[in-house]
mmCIF file of C-alpha atoms in Angstrom:
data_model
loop_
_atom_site.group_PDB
_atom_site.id
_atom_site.type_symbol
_atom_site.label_atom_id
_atom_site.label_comp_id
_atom_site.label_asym_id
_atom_site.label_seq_id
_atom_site.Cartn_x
_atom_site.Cartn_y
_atom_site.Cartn_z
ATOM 1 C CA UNK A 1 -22.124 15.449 16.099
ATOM 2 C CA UNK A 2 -23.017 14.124 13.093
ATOM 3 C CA UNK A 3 -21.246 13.732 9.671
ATOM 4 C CA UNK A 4 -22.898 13.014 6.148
ATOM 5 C CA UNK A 5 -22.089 10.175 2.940
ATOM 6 C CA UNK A 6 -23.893 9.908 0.668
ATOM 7 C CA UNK A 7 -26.909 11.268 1.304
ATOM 8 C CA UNK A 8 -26.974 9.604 4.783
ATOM 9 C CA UNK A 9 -26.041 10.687 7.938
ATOM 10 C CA UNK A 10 -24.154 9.197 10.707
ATOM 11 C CA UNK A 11 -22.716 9.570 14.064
ATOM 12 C CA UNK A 12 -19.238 10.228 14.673
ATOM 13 C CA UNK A 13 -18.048 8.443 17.807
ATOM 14 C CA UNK A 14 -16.098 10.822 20.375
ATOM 15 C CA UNK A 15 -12.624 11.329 19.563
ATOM 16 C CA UNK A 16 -10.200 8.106 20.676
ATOM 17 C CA UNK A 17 -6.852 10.496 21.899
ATOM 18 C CA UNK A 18 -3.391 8.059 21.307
ATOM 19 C CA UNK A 19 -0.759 8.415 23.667
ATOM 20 C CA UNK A 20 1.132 11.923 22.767
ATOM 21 C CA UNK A 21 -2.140 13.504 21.296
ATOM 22 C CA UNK A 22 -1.706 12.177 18.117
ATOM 23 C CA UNK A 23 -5.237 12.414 16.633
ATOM 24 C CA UNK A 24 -4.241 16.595 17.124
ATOM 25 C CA UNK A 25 -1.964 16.467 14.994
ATOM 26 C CA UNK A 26 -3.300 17.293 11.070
ATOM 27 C CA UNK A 27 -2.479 14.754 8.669
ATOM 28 C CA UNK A 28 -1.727 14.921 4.888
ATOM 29 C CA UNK A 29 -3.257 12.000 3.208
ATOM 30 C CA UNK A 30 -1.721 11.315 -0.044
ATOM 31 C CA UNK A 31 -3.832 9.176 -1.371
ATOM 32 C CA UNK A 32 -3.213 6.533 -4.777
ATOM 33 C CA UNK A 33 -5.745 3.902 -6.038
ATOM 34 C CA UNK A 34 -8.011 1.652 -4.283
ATOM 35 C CA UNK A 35 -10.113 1.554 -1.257
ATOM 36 C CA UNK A 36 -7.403 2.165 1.817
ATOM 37 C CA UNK A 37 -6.779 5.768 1.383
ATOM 38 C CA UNK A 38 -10.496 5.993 1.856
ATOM 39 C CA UNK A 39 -10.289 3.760 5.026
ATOM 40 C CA UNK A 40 -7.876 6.324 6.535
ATOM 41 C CA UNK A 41 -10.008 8.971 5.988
ATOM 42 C CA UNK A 42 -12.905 7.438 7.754
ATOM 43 C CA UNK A 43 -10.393 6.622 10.992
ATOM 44 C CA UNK A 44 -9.922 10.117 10.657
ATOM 45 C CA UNK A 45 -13.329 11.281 10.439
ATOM 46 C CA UNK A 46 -13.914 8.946 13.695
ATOM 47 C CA UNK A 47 -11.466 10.307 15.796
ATOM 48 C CA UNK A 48 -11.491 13.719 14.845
ATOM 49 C CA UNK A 49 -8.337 14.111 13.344
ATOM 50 C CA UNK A 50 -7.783 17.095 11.404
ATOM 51 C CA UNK A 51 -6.680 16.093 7.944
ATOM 52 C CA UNK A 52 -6.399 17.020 4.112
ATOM 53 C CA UNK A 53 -6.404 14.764 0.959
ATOM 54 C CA UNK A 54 -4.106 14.981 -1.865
ATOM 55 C CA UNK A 55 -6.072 13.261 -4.622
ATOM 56 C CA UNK A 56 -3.363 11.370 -7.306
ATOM 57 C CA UNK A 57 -5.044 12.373 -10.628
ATOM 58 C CA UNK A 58 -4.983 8.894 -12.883
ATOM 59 C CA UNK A 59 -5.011 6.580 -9.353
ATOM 60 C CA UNK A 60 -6.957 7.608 -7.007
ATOM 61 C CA UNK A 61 -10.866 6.525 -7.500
ATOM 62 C CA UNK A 62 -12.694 9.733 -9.074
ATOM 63 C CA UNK A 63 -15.303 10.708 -6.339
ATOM 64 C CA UNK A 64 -14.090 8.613 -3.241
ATOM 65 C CA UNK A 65 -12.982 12.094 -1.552
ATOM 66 C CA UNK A 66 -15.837 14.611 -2.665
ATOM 67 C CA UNK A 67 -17.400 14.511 1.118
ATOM 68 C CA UNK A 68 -14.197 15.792 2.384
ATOM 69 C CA UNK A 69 -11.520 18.606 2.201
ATOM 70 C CA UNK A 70 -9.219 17.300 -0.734
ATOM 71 C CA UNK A 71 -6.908 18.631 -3.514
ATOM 72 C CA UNK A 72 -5.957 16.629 -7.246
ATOM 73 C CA UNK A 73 -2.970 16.634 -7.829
ATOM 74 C CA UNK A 74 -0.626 16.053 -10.572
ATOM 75 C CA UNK A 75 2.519 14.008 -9.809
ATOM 76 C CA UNK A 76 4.568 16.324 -11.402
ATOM 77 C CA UNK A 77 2.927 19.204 -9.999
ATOM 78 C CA UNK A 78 5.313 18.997 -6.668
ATOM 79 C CA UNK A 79 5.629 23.330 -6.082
ATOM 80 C CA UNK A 80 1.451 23.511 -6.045
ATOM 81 C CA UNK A 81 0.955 20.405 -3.889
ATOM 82 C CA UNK A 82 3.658 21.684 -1.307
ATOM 83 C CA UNK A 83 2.312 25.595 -1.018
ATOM 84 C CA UNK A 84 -0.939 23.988 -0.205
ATOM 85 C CA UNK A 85 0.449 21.260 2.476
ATOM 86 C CA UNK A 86 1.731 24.475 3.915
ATOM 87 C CA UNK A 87 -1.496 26.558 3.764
ATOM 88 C CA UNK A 88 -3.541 23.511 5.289
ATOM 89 C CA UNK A 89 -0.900 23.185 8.140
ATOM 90 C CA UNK A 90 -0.187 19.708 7.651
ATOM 91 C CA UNK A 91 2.141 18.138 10.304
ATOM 92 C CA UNK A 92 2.149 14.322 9.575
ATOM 93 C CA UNK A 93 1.956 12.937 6.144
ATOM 94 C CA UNK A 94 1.106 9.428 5.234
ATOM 95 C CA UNK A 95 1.553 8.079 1.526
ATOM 96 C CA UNK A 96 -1.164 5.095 0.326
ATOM 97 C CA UNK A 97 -2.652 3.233 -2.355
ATOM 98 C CA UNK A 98 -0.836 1.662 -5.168
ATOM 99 C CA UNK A 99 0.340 4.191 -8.117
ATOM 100 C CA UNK A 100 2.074 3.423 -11.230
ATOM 101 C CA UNK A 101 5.486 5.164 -11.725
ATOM 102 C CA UNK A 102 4.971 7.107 -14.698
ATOM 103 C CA UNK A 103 7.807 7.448 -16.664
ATOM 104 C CA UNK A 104 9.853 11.456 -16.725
ATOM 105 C CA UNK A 105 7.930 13.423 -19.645
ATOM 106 C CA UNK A 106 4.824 11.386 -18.423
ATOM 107 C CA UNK A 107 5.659 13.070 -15.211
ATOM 108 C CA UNK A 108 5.934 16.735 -16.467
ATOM 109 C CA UNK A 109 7.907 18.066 -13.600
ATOM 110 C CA UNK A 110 7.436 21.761 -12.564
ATOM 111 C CA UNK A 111 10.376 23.460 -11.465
ATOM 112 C CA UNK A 112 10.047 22.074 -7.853
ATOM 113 C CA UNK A 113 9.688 18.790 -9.079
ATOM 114 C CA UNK A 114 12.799 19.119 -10.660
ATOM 115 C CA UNK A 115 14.854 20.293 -7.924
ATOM 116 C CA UNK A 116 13.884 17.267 -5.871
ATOM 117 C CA UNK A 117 14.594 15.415 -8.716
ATOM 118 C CA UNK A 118 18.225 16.468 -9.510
ATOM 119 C CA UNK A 119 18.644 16.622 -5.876
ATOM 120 C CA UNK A 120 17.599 12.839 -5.435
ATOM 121 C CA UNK A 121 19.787 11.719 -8.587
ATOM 122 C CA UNK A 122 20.915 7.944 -8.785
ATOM 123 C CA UNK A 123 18.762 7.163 -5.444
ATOM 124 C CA UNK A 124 15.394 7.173 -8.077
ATOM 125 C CA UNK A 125 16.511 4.182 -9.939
ATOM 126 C CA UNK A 126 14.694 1.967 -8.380
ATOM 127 C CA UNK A 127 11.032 2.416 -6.613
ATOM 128 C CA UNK A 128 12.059 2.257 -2.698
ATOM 129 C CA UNK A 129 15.030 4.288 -3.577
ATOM 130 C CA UNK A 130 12.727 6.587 -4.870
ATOM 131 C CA UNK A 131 10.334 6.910 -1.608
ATOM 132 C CA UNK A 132 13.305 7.129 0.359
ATOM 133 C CA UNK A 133 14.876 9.850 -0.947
ATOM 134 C CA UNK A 134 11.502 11.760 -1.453
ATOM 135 C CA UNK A 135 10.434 10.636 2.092
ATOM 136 C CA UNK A 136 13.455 11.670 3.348
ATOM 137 C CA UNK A 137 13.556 15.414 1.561
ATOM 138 C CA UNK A 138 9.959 15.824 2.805
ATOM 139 C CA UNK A 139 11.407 15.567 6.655
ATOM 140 C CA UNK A 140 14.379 17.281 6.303
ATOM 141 C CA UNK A 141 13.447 20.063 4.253
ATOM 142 C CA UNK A 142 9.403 20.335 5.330
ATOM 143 C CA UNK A 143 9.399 19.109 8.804
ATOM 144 C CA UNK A 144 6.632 16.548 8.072
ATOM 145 C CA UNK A 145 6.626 13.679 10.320
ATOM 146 C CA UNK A 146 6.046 10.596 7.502
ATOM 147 C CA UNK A 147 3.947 7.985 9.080
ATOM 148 C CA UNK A 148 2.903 4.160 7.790
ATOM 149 C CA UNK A 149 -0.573 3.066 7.156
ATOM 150 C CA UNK A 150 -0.318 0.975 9.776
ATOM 151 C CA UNK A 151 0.336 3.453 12.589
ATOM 152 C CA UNK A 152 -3.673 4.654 11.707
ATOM 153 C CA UNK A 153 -5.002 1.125 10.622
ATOM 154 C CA UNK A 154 -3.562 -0.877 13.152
ATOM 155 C CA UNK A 155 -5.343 -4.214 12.872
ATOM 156 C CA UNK A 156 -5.007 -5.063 8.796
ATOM 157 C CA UNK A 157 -1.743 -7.022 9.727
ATOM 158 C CA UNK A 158 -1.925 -10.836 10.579
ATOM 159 C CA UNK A 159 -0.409 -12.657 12.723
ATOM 160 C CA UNK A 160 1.567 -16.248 11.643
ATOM 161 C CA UNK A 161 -0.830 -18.762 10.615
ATOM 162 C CA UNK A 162 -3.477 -19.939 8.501
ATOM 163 C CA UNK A 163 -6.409 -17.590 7.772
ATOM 164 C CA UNK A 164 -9.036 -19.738 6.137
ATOM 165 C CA UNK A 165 -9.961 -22.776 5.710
ATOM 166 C CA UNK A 166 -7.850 -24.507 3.797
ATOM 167 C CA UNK A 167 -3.974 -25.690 4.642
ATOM 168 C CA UNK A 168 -0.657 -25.854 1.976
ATOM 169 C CA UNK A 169 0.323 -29.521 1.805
ATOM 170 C CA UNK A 170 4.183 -29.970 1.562
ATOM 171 C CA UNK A 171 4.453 -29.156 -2.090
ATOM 172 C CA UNK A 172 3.186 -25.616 -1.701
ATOM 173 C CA UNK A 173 4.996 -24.902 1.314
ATOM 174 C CA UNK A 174 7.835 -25.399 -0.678
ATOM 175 C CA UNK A 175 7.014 -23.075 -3.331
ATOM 176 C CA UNK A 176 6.726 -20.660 -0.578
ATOM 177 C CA UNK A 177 10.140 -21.204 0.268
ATOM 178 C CA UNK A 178 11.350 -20.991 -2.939
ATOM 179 C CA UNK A 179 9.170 -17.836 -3.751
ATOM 180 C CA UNK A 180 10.847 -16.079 -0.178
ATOM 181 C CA UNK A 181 13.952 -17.145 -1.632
ATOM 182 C CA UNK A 182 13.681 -15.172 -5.360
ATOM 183 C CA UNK A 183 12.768 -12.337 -2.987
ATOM 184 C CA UNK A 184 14.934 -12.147 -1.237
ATOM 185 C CA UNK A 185 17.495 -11.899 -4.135
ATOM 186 C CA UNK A 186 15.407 -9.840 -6.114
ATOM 187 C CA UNK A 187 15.389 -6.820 -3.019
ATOM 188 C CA UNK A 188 19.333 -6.400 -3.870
ATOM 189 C CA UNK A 189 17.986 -5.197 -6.971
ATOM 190 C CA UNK A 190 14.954 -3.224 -5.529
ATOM 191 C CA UNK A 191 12.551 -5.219 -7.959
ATOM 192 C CA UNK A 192 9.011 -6.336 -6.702
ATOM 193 C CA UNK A 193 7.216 -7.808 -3.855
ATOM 194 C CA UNK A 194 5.912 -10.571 -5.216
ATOM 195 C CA UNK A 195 6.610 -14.110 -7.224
ATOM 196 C CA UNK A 196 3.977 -17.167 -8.795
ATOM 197 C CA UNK A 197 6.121 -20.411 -8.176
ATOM 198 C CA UNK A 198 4.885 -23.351 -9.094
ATOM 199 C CA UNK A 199 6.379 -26.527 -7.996
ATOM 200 C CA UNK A 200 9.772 -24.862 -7.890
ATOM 201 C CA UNK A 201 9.402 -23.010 -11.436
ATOM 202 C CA UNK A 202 8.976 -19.586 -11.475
ATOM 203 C CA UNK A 203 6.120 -18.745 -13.601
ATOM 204 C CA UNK A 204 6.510 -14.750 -12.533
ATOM 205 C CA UNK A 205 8.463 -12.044 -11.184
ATOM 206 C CA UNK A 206 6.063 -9.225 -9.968
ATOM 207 C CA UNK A 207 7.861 -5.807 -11.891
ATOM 208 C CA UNK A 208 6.169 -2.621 -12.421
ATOM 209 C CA UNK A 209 3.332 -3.934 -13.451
ATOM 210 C CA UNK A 210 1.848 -4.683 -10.293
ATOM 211 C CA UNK A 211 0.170 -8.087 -8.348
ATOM 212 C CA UNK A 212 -2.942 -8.370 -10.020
ATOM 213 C CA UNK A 213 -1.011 -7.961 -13.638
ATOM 214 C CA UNK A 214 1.783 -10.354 -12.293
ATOM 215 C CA UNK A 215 -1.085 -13.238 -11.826
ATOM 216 C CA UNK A 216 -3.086 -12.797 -15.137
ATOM 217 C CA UNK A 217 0.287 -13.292 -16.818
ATOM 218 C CA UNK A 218 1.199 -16.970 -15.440
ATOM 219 C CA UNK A 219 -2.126 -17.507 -15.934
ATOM 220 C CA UNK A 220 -1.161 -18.612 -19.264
ATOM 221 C CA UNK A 221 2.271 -19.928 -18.387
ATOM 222 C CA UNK A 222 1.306 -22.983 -15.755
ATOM 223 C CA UNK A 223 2.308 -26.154 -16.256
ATOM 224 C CA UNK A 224 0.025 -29.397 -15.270
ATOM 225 C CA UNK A 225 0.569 -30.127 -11.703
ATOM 226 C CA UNK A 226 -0.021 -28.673 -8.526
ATOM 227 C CA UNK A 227 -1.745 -24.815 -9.211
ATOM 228 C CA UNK A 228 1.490 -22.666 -8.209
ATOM 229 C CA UNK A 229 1.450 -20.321 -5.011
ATOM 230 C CA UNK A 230 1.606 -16.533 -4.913
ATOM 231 C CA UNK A 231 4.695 -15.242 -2.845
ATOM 232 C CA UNK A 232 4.020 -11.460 -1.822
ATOM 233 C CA UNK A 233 6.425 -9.971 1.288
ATOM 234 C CA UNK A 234 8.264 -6.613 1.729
ATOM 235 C CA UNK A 235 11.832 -6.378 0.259
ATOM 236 C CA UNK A 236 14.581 -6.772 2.785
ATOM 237 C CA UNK A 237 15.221 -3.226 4.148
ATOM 238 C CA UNK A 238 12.043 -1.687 2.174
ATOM 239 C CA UNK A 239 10.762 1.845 3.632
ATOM 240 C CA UNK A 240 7.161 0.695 5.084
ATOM 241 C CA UNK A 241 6.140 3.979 5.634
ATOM 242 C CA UNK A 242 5.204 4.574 2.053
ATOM 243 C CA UNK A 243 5.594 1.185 0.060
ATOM 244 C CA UNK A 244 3.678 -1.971 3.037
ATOM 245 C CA UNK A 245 2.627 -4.943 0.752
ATOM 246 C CA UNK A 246 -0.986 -4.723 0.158
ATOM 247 C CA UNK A 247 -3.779 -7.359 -0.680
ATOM 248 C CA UNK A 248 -7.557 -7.226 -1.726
ATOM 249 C CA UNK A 249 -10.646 -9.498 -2.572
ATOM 250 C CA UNK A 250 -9.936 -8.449 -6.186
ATOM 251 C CA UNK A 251 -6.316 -10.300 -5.585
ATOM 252 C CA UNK A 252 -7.747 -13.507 -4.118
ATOM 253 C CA UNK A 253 -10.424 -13.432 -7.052
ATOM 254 C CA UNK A 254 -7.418 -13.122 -9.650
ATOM 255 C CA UNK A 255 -5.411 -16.079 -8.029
ATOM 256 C CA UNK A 256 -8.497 -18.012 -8.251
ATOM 257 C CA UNK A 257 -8.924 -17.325 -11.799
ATOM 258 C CA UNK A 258 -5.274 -17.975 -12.944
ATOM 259 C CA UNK A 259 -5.990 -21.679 -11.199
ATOM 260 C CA UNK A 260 -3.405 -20.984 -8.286
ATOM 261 C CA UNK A 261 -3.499 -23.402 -4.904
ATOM 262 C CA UNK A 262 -2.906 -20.393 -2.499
ATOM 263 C CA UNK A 263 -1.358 -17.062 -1.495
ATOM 264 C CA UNK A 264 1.475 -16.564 1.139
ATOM 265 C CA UNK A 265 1.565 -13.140 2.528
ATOM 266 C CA UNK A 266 4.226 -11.826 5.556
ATOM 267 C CA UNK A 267 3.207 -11.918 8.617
ATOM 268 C CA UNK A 268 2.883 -8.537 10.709
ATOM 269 C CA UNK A 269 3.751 -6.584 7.549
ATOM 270 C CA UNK A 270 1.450 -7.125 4.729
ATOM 271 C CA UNK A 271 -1.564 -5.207 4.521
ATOM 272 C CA UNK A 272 -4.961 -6.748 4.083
ATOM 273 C CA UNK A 273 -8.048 -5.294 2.874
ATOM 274 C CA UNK A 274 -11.267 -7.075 4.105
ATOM 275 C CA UNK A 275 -9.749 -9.885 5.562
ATOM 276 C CA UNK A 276 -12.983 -11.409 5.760
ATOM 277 C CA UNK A 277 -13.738 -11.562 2.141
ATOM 278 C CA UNK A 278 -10.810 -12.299 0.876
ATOM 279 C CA UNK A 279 -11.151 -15.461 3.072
ATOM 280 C CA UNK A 280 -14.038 -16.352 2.180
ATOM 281 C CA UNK A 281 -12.851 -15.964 -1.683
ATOM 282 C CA UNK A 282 -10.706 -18.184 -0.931
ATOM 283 C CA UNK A 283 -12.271 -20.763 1.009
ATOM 284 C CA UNK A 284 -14.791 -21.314 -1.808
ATOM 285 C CA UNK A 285 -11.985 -22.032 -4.297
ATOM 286 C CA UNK A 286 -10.339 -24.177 -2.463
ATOM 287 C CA UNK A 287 -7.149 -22.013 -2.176
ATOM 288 C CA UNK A 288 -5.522 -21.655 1.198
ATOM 289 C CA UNK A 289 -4.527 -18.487 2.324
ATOM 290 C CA UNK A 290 -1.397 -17.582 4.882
ATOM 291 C CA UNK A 291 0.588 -15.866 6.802
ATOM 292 C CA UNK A 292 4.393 -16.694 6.999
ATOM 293 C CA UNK A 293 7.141 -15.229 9.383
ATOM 294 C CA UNK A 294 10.225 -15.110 7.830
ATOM 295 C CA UNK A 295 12.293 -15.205 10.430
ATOM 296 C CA UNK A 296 10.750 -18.046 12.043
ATOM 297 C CA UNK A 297 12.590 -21.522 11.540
ATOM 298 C CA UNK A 298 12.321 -23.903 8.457
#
């Protein structure tokens, strides 16, 4: 068996059955910007898992998905994206790549839309208590099973420790102590995964905006000195399943840019997307990269 990209075909190895015959099971991919949601479909494609992609219109990268079965879909568009979940007989749904929240006439909710909406209410205000609430509607009122990213990529999580090169001296693991705790505070509020400290200032607080925006901003705001560290871990309590902390090469090459020392990701929790280049970004520069568990002790 066989399956063709881009003009070139390829063999697909035989199919890997989990425990519980999970690769029977079709899965919804809803699928935002970057290259992961791709990666998942090519797990798929190995193991052959049955599965569908929902294509975010203004996200997802135009033409990623045109080898496969897929669907565009508007975010607002919630009654045609569920009557076709249900025609494809999706069982398991799993939610990845970054989107921006687009704002409630930007959204143009059909009538569906709305009724998950109004049913959701205050919960929306902030963007895990969104996911929850829509996670959780999917489940109760769908039956979908909602799975994380990391139940189908399972080995884009470090472990504690240094990944490259290069090693924070005491300076910058105190930034990264100081970043954990703005964090930490900041998940009360459900606001952002990630901080720029530098030498105990905080240049940045990462908002809607995203990462890579987050960086080029304190760009221009650090002060002489030691470069500043990037901070990026899940909020306290965050729902993984649709929201897991994500890094790329294209982050690594930002932090380099803005003149930053390093980047401290969590341990076991934040996804990374070729590890291997994004060390070797970094070990060029200069910058160290890491992996921190928070729980560990100071």
């Amino acid at each position: 068996m066989t399956r063709e990209r881009d003009g070139v075909s390829d063999p697909v190895p035989p199919r890997a059955e989990r425990p519980g015959g999970e690769t029977s099971r079709k899965l919804g991919i809803v699928a935002g910007g970057g290259k992961l949601p791709r990666r998942v479909v090519d797990r798929c494609l190995s193991e052959g898992r049955p599965f569908f992609v929902f294509v975010i219109e203004n996200a997802a990268e135009p033409g990623l998905f045109d080898d496969v079965p897929h669907m565009p879909i508007r975010l607002g568009a919630a009654g045609a994206y569920l009557k076709r979940a249900k025609e494809e007989g999706i069982q398991d749904l799993v939610m990845v790549g970054p989107v921006t929240r687009p704002s409630l006439p930007a959204m143009r909710p059909d009538a569906t839309a709305l009724k998950v909406l109004t049913r959701i209410g205050a919960r929306a205000l902030g963007d895990d208590g969104l996911l929850r609430a829509v996670i959780g509607y999917f489940e109760r009122e769908h039956g979908w099973r909602i799975v994380g990213v990391d139940t189908l990529l399972t080995d884009m999580s470090p472990e504690p420790g240094q990944l490259g090169a290069h090693a924070p001296d005491a300076g910058a693991l105190s930034d990264v102590a100081r970043g954990q705790e703005v964090l930490a505070a900041l998940a009360k509020a459900d606001v952002g995964q990630a901080v720029v400290v530098q030498e105990g200032l905080v240049l940045g607080v990462e908002a809607i905006e995203g990462t890579d925006s987050l960086i080029a901003r304190c760009a221009g705001l650090r002060r002489e000195g030691a470069g500043g560290v990037l901070v990026k871990f899940a909020k306290q309590g965050q729902e993984m399943r649709a929201d897991r902390p994500t890094l790329g090469p294209r982050t690594v090459e930002g932090a380099r840019d803005a003149g930053l020392s390093g980047i401290a990701v969590e341990a076991r929790r934040t996804l990374l997307v070729d590890r291997e280049r994004m060390v070797e970004i970094a070990d060029a520069a200069g910058m160290f990269l890491v992996a921190v568990d928070p729980s560990a002790d100071a």
